Coordinates of C-alpha atoms (C1' of nucleotides) in Angstrom, one line a residue:
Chain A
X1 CA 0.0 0.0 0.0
X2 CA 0.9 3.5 -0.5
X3 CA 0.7 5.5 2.0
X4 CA 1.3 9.6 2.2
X5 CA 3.6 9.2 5.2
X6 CA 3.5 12.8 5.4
X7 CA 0.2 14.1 5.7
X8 CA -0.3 11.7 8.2
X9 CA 3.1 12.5 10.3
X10 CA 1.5 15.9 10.2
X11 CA -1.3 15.3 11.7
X12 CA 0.0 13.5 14.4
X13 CA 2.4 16.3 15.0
X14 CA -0.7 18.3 14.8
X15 CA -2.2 16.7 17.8
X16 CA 1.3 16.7 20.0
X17 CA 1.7 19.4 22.9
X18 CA -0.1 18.9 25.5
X19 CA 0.0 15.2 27.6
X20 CA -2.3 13.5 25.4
X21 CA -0.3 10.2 25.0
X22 CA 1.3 9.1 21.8
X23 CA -1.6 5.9 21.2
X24 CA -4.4 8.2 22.0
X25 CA -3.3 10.5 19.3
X26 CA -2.7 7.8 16.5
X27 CA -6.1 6.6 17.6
X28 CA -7.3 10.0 16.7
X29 CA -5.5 10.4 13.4
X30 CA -7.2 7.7 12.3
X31 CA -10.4 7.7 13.5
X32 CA -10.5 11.1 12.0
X33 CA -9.9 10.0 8.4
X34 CA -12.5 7.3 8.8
X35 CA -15.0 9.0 10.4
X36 CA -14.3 11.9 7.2
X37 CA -14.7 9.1 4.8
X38 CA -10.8 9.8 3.6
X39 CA -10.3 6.2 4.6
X40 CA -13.7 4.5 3.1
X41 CA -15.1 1.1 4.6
X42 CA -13.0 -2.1 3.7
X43 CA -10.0 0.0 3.0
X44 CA -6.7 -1.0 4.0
X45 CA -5.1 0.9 6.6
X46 CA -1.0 0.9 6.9
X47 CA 0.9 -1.5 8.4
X48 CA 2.0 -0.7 11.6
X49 CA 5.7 -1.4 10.8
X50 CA 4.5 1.4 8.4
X51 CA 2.8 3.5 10.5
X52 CA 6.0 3.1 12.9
X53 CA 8.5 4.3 10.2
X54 CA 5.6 7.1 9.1
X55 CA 5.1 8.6 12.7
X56 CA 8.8 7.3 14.7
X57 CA 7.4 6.0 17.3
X58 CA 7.5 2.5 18.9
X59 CA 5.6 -0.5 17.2
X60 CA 4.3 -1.1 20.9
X61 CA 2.6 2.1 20.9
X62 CA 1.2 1.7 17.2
X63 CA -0.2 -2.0 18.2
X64 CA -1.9 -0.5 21.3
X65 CA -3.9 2.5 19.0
X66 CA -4.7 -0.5 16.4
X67 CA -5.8 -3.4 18.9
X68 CA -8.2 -0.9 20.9
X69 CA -10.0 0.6 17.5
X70 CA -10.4 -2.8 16.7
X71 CA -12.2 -3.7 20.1
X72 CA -13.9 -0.8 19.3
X73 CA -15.3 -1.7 16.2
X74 CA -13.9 1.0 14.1
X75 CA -11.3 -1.4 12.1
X76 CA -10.9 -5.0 11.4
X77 CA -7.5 -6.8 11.9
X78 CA -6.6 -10.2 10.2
X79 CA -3.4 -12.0 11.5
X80 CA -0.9 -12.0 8.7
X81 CA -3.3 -10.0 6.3
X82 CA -3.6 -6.9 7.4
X83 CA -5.7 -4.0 9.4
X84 CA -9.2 -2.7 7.6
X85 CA -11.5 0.1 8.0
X86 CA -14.4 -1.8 9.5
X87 CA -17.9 -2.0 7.4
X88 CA -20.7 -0.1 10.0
X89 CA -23.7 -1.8 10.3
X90 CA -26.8 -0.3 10.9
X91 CA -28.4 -0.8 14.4
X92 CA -32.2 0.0 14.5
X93 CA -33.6 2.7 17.3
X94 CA -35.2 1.6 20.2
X95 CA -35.7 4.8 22.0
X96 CA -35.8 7.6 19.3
X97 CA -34.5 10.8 21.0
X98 CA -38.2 12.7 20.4
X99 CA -39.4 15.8 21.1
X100 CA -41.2 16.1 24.2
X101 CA -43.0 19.2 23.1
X102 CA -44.3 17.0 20.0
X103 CA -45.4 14.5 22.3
X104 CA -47.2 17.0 25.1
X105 CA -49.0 18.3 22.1
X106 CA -49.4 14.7 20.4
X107 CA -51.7 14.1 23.7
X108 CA -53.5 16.9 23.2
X109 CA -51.7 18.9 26.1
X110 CA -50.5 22.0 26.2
X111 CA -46.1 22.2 26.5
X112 CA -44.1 25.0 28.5
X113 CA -40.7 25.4 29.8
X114 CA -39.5 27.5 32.6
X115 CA -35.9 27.6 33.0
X116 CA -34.1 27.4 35.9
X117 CA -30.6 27.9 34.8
X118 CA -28.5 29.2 31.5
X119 CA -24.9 29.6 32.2
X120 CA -21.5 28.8 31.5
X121 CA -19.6 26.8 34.0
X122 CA -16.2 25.3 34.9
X123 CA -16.8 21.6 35.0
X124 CA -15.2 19.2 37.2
X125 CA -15.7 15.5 35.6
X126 CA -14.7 17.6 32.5
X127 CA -17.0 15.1 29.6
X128 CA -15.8 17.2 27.0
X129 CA -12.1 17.4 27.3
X130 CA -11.3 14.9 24.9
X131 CA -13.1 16.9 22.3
X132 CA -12.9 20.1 22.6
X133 CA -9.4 20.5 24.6
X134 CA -11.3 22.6 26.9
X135 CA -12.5 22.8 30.9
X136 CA -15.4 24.9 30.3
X137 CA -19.2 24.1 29.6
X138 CA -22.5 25.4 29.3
X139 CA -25.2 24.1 31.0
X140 CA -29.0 24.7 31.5
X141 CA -31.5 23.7 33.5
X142 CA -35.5 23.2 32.7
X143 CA -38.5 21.8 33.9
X144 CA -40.7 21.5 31.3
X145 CA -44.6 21.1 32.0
X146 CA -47.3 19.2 30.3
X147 CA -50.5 21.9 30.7
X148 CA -49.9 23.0 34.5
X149 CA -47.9 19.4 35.6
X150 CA -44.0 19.2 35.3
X151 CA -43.4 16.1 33.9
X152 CA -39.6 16.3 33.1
X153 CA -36.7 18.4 34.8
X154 CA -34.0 19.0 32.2
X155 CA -30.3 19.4 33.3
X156 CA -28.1 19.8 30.3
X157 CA -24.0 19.5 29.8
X158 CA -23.2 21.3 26.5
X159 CA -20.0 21.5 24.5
X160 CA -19.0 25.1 23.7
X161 CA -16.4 23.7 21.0
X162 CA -18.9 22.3 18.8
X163 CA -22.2 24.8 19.9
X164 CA -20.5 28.1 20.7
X165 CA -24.3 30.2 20.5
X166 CA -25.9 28.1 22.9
X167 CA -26.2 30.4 25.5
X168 CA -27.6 33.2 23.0
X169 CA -30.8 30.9 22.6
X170 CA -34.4 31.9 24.1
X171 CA -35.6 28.5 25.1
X172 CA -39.2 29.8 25.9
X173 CA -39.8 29.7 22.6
X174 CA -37.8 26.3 21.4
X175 CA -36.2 23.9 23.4
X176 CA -32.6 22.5 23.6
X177 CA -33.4 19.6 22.2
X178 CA -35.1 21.7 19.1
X179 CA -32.4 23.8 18.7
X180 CA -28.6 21.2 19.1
X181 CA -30.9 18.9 16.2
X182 CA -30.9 21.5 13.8
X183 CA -27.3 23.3 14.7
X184 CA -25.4 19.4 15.2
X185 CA -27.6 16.2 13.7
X186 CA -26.9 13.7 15.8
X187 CA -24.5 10.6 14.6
X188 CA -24.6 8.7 17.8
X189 CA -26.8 8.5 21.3
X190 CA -26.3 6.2 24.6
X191 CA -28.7 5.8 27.4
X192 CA -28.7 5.0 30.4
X193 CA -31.7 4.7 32.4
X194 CA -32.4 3.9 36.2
X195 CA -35.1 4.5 38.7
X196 CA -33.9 6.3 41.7
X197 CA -35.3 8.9 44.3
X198 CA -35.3 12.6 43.4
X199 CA -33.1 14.8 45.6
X200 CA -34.7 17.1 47.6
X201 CA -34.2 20.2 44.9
X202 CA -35.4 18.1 42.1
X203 CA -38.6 17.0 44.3
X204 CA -38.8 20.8 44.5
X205 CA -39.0 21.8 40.9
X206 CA -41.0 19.1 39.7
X207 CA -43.5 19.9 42.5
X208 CA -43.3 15.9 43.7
X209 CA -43.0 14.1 46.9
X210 CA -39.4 13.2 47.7
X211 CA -40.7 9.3 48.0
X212 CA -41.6 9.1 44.9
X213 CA -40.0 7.2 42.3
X214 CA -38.5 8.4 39.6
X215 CA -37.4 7.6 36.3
X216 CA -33.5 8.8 35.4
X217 CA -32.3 9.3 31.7
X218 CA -29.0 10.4 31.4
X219 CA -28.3 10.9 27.6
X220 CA -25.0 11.7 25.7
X221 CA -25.5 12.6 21.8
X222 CA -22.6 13.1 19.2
X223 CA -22.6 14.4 15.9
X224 CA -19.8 14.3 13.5
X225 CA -18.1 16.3 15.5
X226 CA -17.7 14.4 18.6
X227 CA -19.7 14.9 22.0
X228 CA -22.4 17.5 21.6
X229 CA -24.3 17.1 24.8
X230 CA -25.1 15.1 27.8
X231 CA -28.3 15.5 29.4
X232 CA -29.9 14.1 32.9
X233 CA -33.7 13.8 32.4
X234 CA -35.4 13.1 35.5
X235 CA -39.5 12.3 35.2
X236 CA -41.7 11.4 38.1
X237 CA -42.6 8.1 37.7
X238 CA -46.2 8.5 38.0
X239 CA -46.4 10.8 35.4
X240 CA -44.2 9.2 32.3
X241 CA -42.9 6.3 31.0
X242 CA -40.7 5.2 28.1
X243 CA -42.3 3.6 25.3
X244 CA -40.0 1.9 22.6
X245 CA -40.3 -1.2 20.3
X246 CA -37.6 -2.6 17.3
X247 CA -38.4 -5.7 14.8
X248 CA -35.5 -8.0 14.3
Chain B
X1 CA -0.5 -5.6 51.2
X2 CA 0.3 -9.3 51.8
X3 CA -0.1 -11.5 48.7
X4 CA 0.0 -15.5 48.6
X5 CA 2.3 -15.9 45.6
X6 CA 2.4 -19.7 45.6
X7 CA -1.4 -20.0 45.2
X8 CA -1.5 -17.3 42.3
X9 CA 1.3 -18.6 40.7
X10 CA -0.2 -22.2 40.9
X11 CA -3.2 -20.9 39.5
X12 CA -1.4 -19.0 36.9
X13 CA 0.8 -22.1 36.1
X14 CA -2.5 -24.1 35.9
X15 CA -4.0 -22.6 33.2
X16 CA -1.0 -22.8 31.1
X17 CA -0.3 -25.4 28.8
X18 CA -2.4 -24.8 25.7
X19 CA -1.7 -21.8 23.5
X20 CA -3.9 -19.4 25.7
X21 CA -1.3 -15.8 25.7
X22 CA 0.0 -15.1 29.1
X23 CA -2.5 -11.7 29.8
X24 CA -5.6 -13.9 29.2
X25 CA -4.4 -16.3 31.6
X26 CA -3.9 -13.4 34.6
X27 CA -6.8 -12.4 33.7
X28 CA -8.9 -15.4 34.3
X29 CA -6.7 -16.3 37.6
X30 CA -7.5 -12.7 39.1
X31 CA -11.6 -12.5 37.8
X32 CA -11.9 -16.3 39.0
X33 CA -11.3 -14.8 42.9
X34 CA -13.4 -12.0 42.0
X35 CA -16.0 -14.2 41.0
X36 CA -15.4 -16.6 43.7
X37 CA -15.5 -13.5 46.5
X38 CA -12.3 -14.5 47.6
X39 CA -10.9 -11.1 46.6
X40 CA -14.2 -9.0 47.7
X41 CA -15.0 -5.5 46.7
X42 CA -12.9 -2.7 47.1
X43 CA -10.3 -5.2 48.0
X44 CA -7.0 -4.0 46.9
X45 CA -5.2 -6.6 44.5
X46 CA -1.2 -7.1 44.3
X47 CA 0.5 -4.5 42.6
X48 CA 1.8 -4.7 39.5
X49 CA 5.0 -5.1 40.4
X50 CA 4.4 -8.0 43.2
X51 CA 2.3 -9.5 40.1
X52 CA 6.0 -9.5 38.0
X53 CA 7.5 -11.2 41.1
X54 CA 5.2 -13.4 41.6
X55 CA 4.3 -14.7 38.5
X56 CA 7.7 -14.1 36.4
X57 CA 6.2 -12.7 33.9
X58 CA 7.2 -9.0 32.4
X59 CA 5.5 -5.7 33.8
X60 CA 4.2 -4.6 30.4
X61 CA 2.3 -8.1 30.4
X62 CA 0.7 -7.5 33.8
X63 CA -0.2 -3.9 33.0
X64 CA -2.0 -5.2 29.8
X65 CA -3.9 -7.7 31.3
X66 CA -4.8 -5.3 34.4
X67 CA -5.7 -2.4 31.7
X68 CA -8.2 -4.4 30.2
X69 CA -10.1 -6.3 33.3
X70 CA -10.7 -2.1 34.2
X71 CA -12.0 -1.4 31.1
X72 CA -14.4 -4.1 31.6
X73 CA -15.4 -2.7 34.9
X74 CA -14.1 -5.8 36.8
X75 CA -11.5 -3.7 38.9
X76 CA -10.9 0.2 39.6
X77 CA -7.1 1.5 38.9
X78 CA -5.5 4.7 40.6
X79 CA -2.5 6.6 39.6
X80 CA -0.7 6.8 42.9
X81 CA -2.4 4.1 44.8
X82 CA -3.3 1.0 43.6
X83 CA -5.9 -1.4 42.3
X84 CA -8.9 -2.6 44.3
X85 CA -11.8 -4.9 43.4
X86 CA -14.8 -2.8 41.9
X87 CA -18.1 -1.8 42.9
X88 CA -20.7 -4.4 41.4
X89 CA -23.8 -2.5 40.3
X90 CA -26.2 -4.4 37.9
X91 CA -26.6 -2.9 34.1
X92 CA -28.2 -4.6 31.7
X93 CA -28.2 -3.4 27.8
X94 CA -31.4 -1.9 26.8
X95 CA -31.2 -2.9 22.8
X96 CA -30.6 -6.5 23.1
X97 CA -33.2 -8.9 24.7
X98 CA -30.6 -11.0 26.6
X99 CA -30.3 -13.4 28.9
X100 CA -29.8 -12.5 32.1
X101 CA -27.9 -15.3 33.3
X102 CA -25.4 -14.4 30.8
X103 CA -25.0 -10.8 32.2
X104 CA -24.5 -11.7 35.4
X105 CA -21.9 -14.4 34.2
X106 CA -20.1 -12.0 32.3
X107 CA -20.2 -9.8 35.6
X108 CA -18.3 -12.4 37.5
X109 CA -21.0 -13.1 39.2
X110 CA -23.1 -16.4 40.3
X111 CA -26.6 -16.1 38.4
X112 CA -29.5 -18.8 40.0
X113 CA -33.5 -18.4 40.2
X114 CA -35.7 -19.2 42.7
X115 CA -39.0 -20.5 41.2
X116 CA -42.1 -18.8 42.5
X117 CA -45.0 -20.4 40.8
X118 CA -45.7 -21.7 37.5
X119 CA -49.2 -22.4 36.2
X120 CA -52.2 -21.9 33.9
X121 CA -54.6 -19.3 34.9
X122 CA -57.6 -17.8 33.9
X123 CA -56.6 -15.2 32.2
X124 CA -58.6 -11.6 32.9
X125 CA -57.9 -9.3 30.0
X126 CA -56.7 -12.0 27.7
X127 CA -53.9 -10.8 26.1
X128 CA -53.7 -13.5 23.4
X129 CA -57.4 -13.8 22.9
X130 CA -56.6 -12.4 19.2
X131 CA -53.7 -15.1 18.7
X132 CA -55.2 -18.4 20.0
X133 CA -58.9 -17.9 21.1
X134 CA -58.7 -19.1 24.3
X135 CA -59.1 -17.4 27.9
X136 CA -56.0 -19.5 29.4
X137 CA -52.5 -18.0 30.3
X138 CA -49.5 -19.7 31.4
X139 CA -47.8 -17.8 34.4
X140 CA -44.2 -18.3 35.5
X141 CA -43.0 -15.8 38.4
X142 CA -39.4 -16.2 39.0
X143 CA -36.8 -14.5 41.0
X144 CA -33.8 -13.9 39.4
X145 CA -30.9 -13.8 41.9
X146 CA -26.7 -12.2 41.4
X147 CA -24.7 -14.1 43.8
X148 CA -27.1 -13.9 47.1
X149 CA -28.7 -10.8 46.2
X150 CA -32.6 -10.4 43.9
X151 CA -31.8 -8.4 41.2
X152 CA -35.1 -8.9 39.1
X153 CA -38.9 -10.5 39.4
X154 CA -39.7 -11.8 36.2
X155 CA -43.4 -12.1 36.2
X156 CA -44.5 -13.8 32.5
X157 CA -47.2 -14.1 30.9
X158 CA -46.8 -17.2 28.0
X159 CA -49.2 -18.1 24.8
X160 CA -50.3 -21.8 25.4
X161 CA -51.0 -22.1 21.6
X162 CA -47.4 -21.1 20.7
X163 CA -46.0 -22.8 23.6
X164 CA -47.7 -25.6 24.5
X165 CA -44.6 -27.3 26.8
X166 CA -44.3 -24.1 28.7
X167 CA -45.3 -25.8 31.7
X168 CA -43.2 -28.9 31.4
X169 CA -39.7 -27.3 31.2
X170 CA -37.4 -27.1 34.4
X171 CA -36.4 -23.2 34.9
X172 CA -34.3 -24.4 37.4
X173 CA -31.5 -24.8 34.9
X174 CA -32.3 -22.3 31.9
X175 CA -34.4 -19.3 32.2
X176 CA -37.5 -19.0 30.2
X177 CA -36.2 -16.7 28.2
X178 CA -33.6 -19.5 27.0
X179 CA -36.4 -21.2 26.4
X180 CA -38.5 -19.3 24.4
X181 CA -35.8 -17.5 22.1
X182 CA -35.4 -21.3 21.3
X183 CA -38.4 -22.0 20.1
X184 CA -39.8 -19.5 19.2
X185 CA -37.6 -16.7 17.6
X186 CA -38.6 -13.3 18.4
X187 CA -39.6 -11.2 15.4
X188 CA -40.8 -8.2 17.7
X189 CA -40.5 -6.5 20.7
X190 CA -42.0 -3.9 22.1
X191 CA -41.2 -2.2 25.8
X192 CA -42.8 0.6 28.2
X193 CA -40.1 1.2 30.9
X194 CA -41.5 2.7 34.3
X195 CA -40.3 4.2 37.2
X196 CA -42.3 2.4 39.9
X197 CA -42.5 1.8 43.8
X198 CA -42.9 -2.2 44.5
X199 CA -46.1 -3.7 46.0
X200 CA -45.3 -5.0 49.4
X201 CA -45.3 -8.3 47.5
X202 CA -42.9 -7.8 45.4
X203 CA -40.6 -5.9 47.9
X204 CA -40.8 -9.4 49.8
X205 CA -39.5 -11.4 47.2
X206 CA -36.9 -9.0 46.4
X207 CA -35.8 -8.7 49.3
X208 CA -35.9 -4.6 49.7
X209 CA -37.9 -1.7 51.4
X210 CA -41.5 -1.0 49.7
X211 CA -40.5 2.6 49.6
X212 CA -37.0 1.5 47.0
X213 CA -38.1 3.0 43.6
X214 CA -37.7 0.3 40.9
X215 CA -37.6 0.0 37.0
X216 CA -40.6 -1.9 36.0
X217 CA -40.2 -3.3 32.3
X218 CA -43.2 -4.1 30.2
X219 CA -41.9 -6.1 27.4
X220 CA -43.9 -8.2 24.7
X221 CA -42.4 -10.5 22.1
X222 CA -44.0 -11.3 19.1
X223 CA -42.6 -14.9 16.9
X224 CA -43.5 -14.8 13.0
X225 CA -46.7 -16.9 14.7
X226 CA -48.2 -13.8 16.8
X227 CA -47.7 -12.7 20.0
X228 CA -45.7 -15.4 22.2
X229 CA -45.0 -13.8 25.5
X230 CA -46.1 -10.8 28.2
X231 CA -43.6 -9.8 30.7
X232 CA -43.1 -7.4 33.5
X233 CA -39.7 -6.8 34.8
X234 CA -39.7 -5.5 38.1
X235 CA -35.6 -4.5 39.1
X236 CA -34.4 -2.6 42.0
X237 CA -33.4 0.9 41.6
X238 CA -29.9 0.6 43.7
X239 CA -28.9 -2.6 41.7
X240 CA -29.7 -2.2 38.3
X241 CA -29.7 0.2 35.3
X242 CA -30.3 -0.2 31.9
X243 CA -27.8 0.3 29.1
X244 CA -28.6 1.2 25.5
X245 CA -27.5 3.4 22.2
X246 CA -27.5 3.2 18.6
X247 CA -25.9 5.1 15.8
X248 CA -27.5 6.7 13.4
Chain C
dT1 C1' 0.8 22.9 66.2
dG2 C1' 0.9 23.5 61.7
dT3 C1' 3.4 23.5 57.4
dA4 C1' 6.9 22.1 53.9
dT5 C1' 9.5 18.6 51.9
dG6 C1' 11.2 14.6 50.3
dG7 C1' 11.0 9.5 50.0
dT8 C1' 8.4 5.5 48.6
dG9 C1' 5.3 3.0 46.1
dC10 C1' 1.9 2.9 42.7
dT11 C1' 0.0 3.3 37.9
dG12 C1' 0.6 5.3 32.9
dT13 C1' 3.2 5.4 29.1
dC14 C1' 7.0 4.5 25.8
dT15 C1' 11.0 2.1 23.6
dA16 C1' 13.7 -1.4 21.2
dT17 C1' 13.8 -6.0 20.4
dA18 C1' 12.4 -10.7 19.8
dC19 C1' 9.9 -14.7 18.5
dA20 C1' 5.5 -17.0 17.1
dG21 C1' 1.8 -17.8 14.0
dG22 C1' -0.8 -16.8 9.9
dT23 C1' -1.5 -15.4 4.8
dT24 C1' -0.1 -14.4 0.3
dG25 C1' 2.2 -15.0 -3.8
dC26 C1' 6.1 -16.1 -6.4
dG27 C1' 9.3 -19.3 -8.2
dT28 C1' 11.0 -23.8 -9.0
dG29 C1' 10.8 -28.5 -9.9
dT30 C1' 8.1 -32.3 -11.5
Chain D
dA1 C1' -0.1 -27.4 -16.1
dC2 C1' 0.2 -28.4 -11.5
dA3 C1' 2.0 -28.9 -6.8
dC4 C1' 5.1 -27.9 -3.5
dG5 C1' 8.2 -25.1 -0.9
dC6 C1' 9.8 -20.9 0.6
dA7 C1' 10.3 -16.0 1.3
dA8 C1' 8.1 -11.7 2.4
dC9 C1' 4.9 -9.5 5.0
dC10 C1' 1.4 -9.1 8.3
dT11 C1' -0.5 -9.2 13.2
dG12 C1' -0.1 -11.3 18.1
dT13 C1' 2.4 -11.6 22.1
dA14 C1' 6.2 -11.1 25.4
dT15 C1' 10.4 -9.0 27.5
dA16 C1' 13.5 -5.7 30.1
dG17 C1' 14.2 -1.3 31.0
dA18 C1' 13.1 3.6 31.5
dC19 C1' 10.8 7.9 32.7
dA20 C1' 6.7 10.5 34.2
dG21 C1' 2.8 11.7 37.1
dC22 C1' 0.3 11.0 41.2
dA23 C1' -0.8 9.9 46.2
dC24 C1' 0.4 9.0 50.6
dC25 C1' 3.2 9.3 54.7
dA26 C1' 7.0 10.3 57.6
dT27 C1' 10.2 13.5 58.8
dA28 C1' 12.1 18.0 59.4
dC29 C1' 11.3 22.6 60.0
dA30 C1' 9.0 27.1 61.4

DNA sequence: TGTATGGTGCTGTCTATACAGGTTGCGTGT
DNA sequence: ACACGCAACCTGTATAGACAGCACCATACA
């Protein structure tokens, strides 16, 4: 294979500079030119003995970026063949990421937000750092209400690297789910979802007993871009509940 | 920390022999005693370094085979300090029906059930009535246990015209969700997902407070033949989440 | 008593090297 | 024309050694 040692020894070099470590950063390199479509599915990637000669570091270190993208899915490795961009495979939805407003209104219900919080703020588990090389996020906070009952309370992580206006947006009006599907279309979305007891503040906003069950989403979204947003959605339990179906 | 070397390097020699690579093999000597509880949570294992001594095997091997049993959750690593035993908390993938014996396996942990009843019934609102015209249910109620402690009541609801041995098999040994993805093949699911509190029923079996919010899962599987089985999943709040994403 | 400071032990990363095991394709001999 | 053998190339694993970053603790100092 050819490869165009050079463009891709820049890159690397590109990423260098701060501590990220030397695997994390071929990782990246490549993940990049897949995820751009430079390096389409099935393609060969190079060799690491390549890809060692290409970037002067140790063959170790090159193994260690290869081996984890391919328990990661992204590329296929064949003993004594060679390394592949992996083919994707689509995966059907089982809980579309919807629009509550749609759904409040699809029950014949009127929908209203009130926010609690719009801000910027120094974050301590830092979600977005690998991203956006950066500390700071924005974050806002809304309970959103279906006719006079708050049926959801809101609490949103958003990365300022890839949606630097967020805190120009009047969410009266639209909400923050509305607005981060039309500014980043989301590539990717995990759930995780648990029933727990509201703390006392979130008992407070939603207007509910602090007994009462209730039902926890916490969702992260990417686009192309990386990490857009993760969001905690926390719904009284007597008032929701997640419907969802697939066909296999 | 005081480490038995002769034991762990017995068990380490043990498993050698066939072609199994080195890191595979600490792996599966150090999850065994997780799995066994003889190295309990937040235990703190041997260092790396008492694991070289120990087991005369290079640092860099050690490091690989501790680097991957964290990423699997099985044990929590600290610059500075040291490795200890995780914190077992249940999650289960939300896409997938799977078997739940298999999670727990693949936890480290000791899966069994406890059979409640199993019967015909009368049944009140019918569910299959459209499938097979007939009125009867059969009802399995099972308790699903990790190690010593309930994790999920299973409470199902089977089609006696689509599976007519229901009664006759021994859930002792598989689940009946084993059983019924063998023979009948689910071609549809569909799930509501609840945040509910338990009926004092239900907290008994479980083996928790009747004021401990828990997920309640609603989940019906259609075969290509109709509608095969009802379901409600009732989990504990503080020992299980669900899991899910897709990419889009 | 409270505050620096340095030593010790731990994990995280990287290098250079080596051997093993698998695949591919070319070339030679029949 | 076919089969075999072998070299070249690939990934998988293992090693010894090194340095860096972090946490904890004991000791020395103010």
């Amino acid at each position: 294979m050819q490869v165009d040692t050079a463009s891709l020894a820049r890159e690397f070099e590109a990423t260098g500079g701060d501590g990220t470590p030397a695997y994390e950063r071929i990782k990246r390199v490549i993940s990049d030119r897949i995820r751009t479509g430079k390096w389409g599915e099935g393609e060969r990637l190079p060799s690491e003995h390549q890809l060692v000669a290409a970037l002067g570091i140790s063959r170790m270190t090159v193994n260690r970026a290869l081996r984890e993208l391919a328990d990661s899915g992204a590329i296929v490795r064949s003993m004594g063949v060679g390394s592949f961009v992996a083919e994707t495979r689509a995966v059907s939805p089982l809980l579309e990421v919807r629009n509550i407003a749609d759904e409040v209104q699809r029950r014949g219900h009127r929908h209203s937000t009130r926010l609690i919080s719009l801000a910027a703020e120094d974050a301590d588990d830092r979600p977005f750092a690998a991203d956006s090389m950066t500390d700071r996020v924005y974050r806002s906070v809304i309970v959103h209400f279906e006719d006079d009952t708050a049926i959801q309370l809101e609490d949103r992580l958003v990365n300022p690297a890839l949606v630097p206006e967020y805190l120009q947006q009047d969410f009266t009006s639209s909400t923050p789910n509305d607005y981060l599907s039309r500014v980043a279309p989301l590539t990717r979305t995990q759930l995780v979802i648990e029933a727990v007891l509201p703390t006392d503040e979130q008992a407070a906003v939603l207007g509910i007993e602090s007994h009462e069950p209730c039902l926890q989403i916490r969702r992260s979204t990417w686009s192309a871009e990386g990490l857009v947003s993760v969001v905690r959605l926390t719904q009284p339990g007597a008032r929701s509940r997640l419907e969802g179906g697939f066909d296999s």
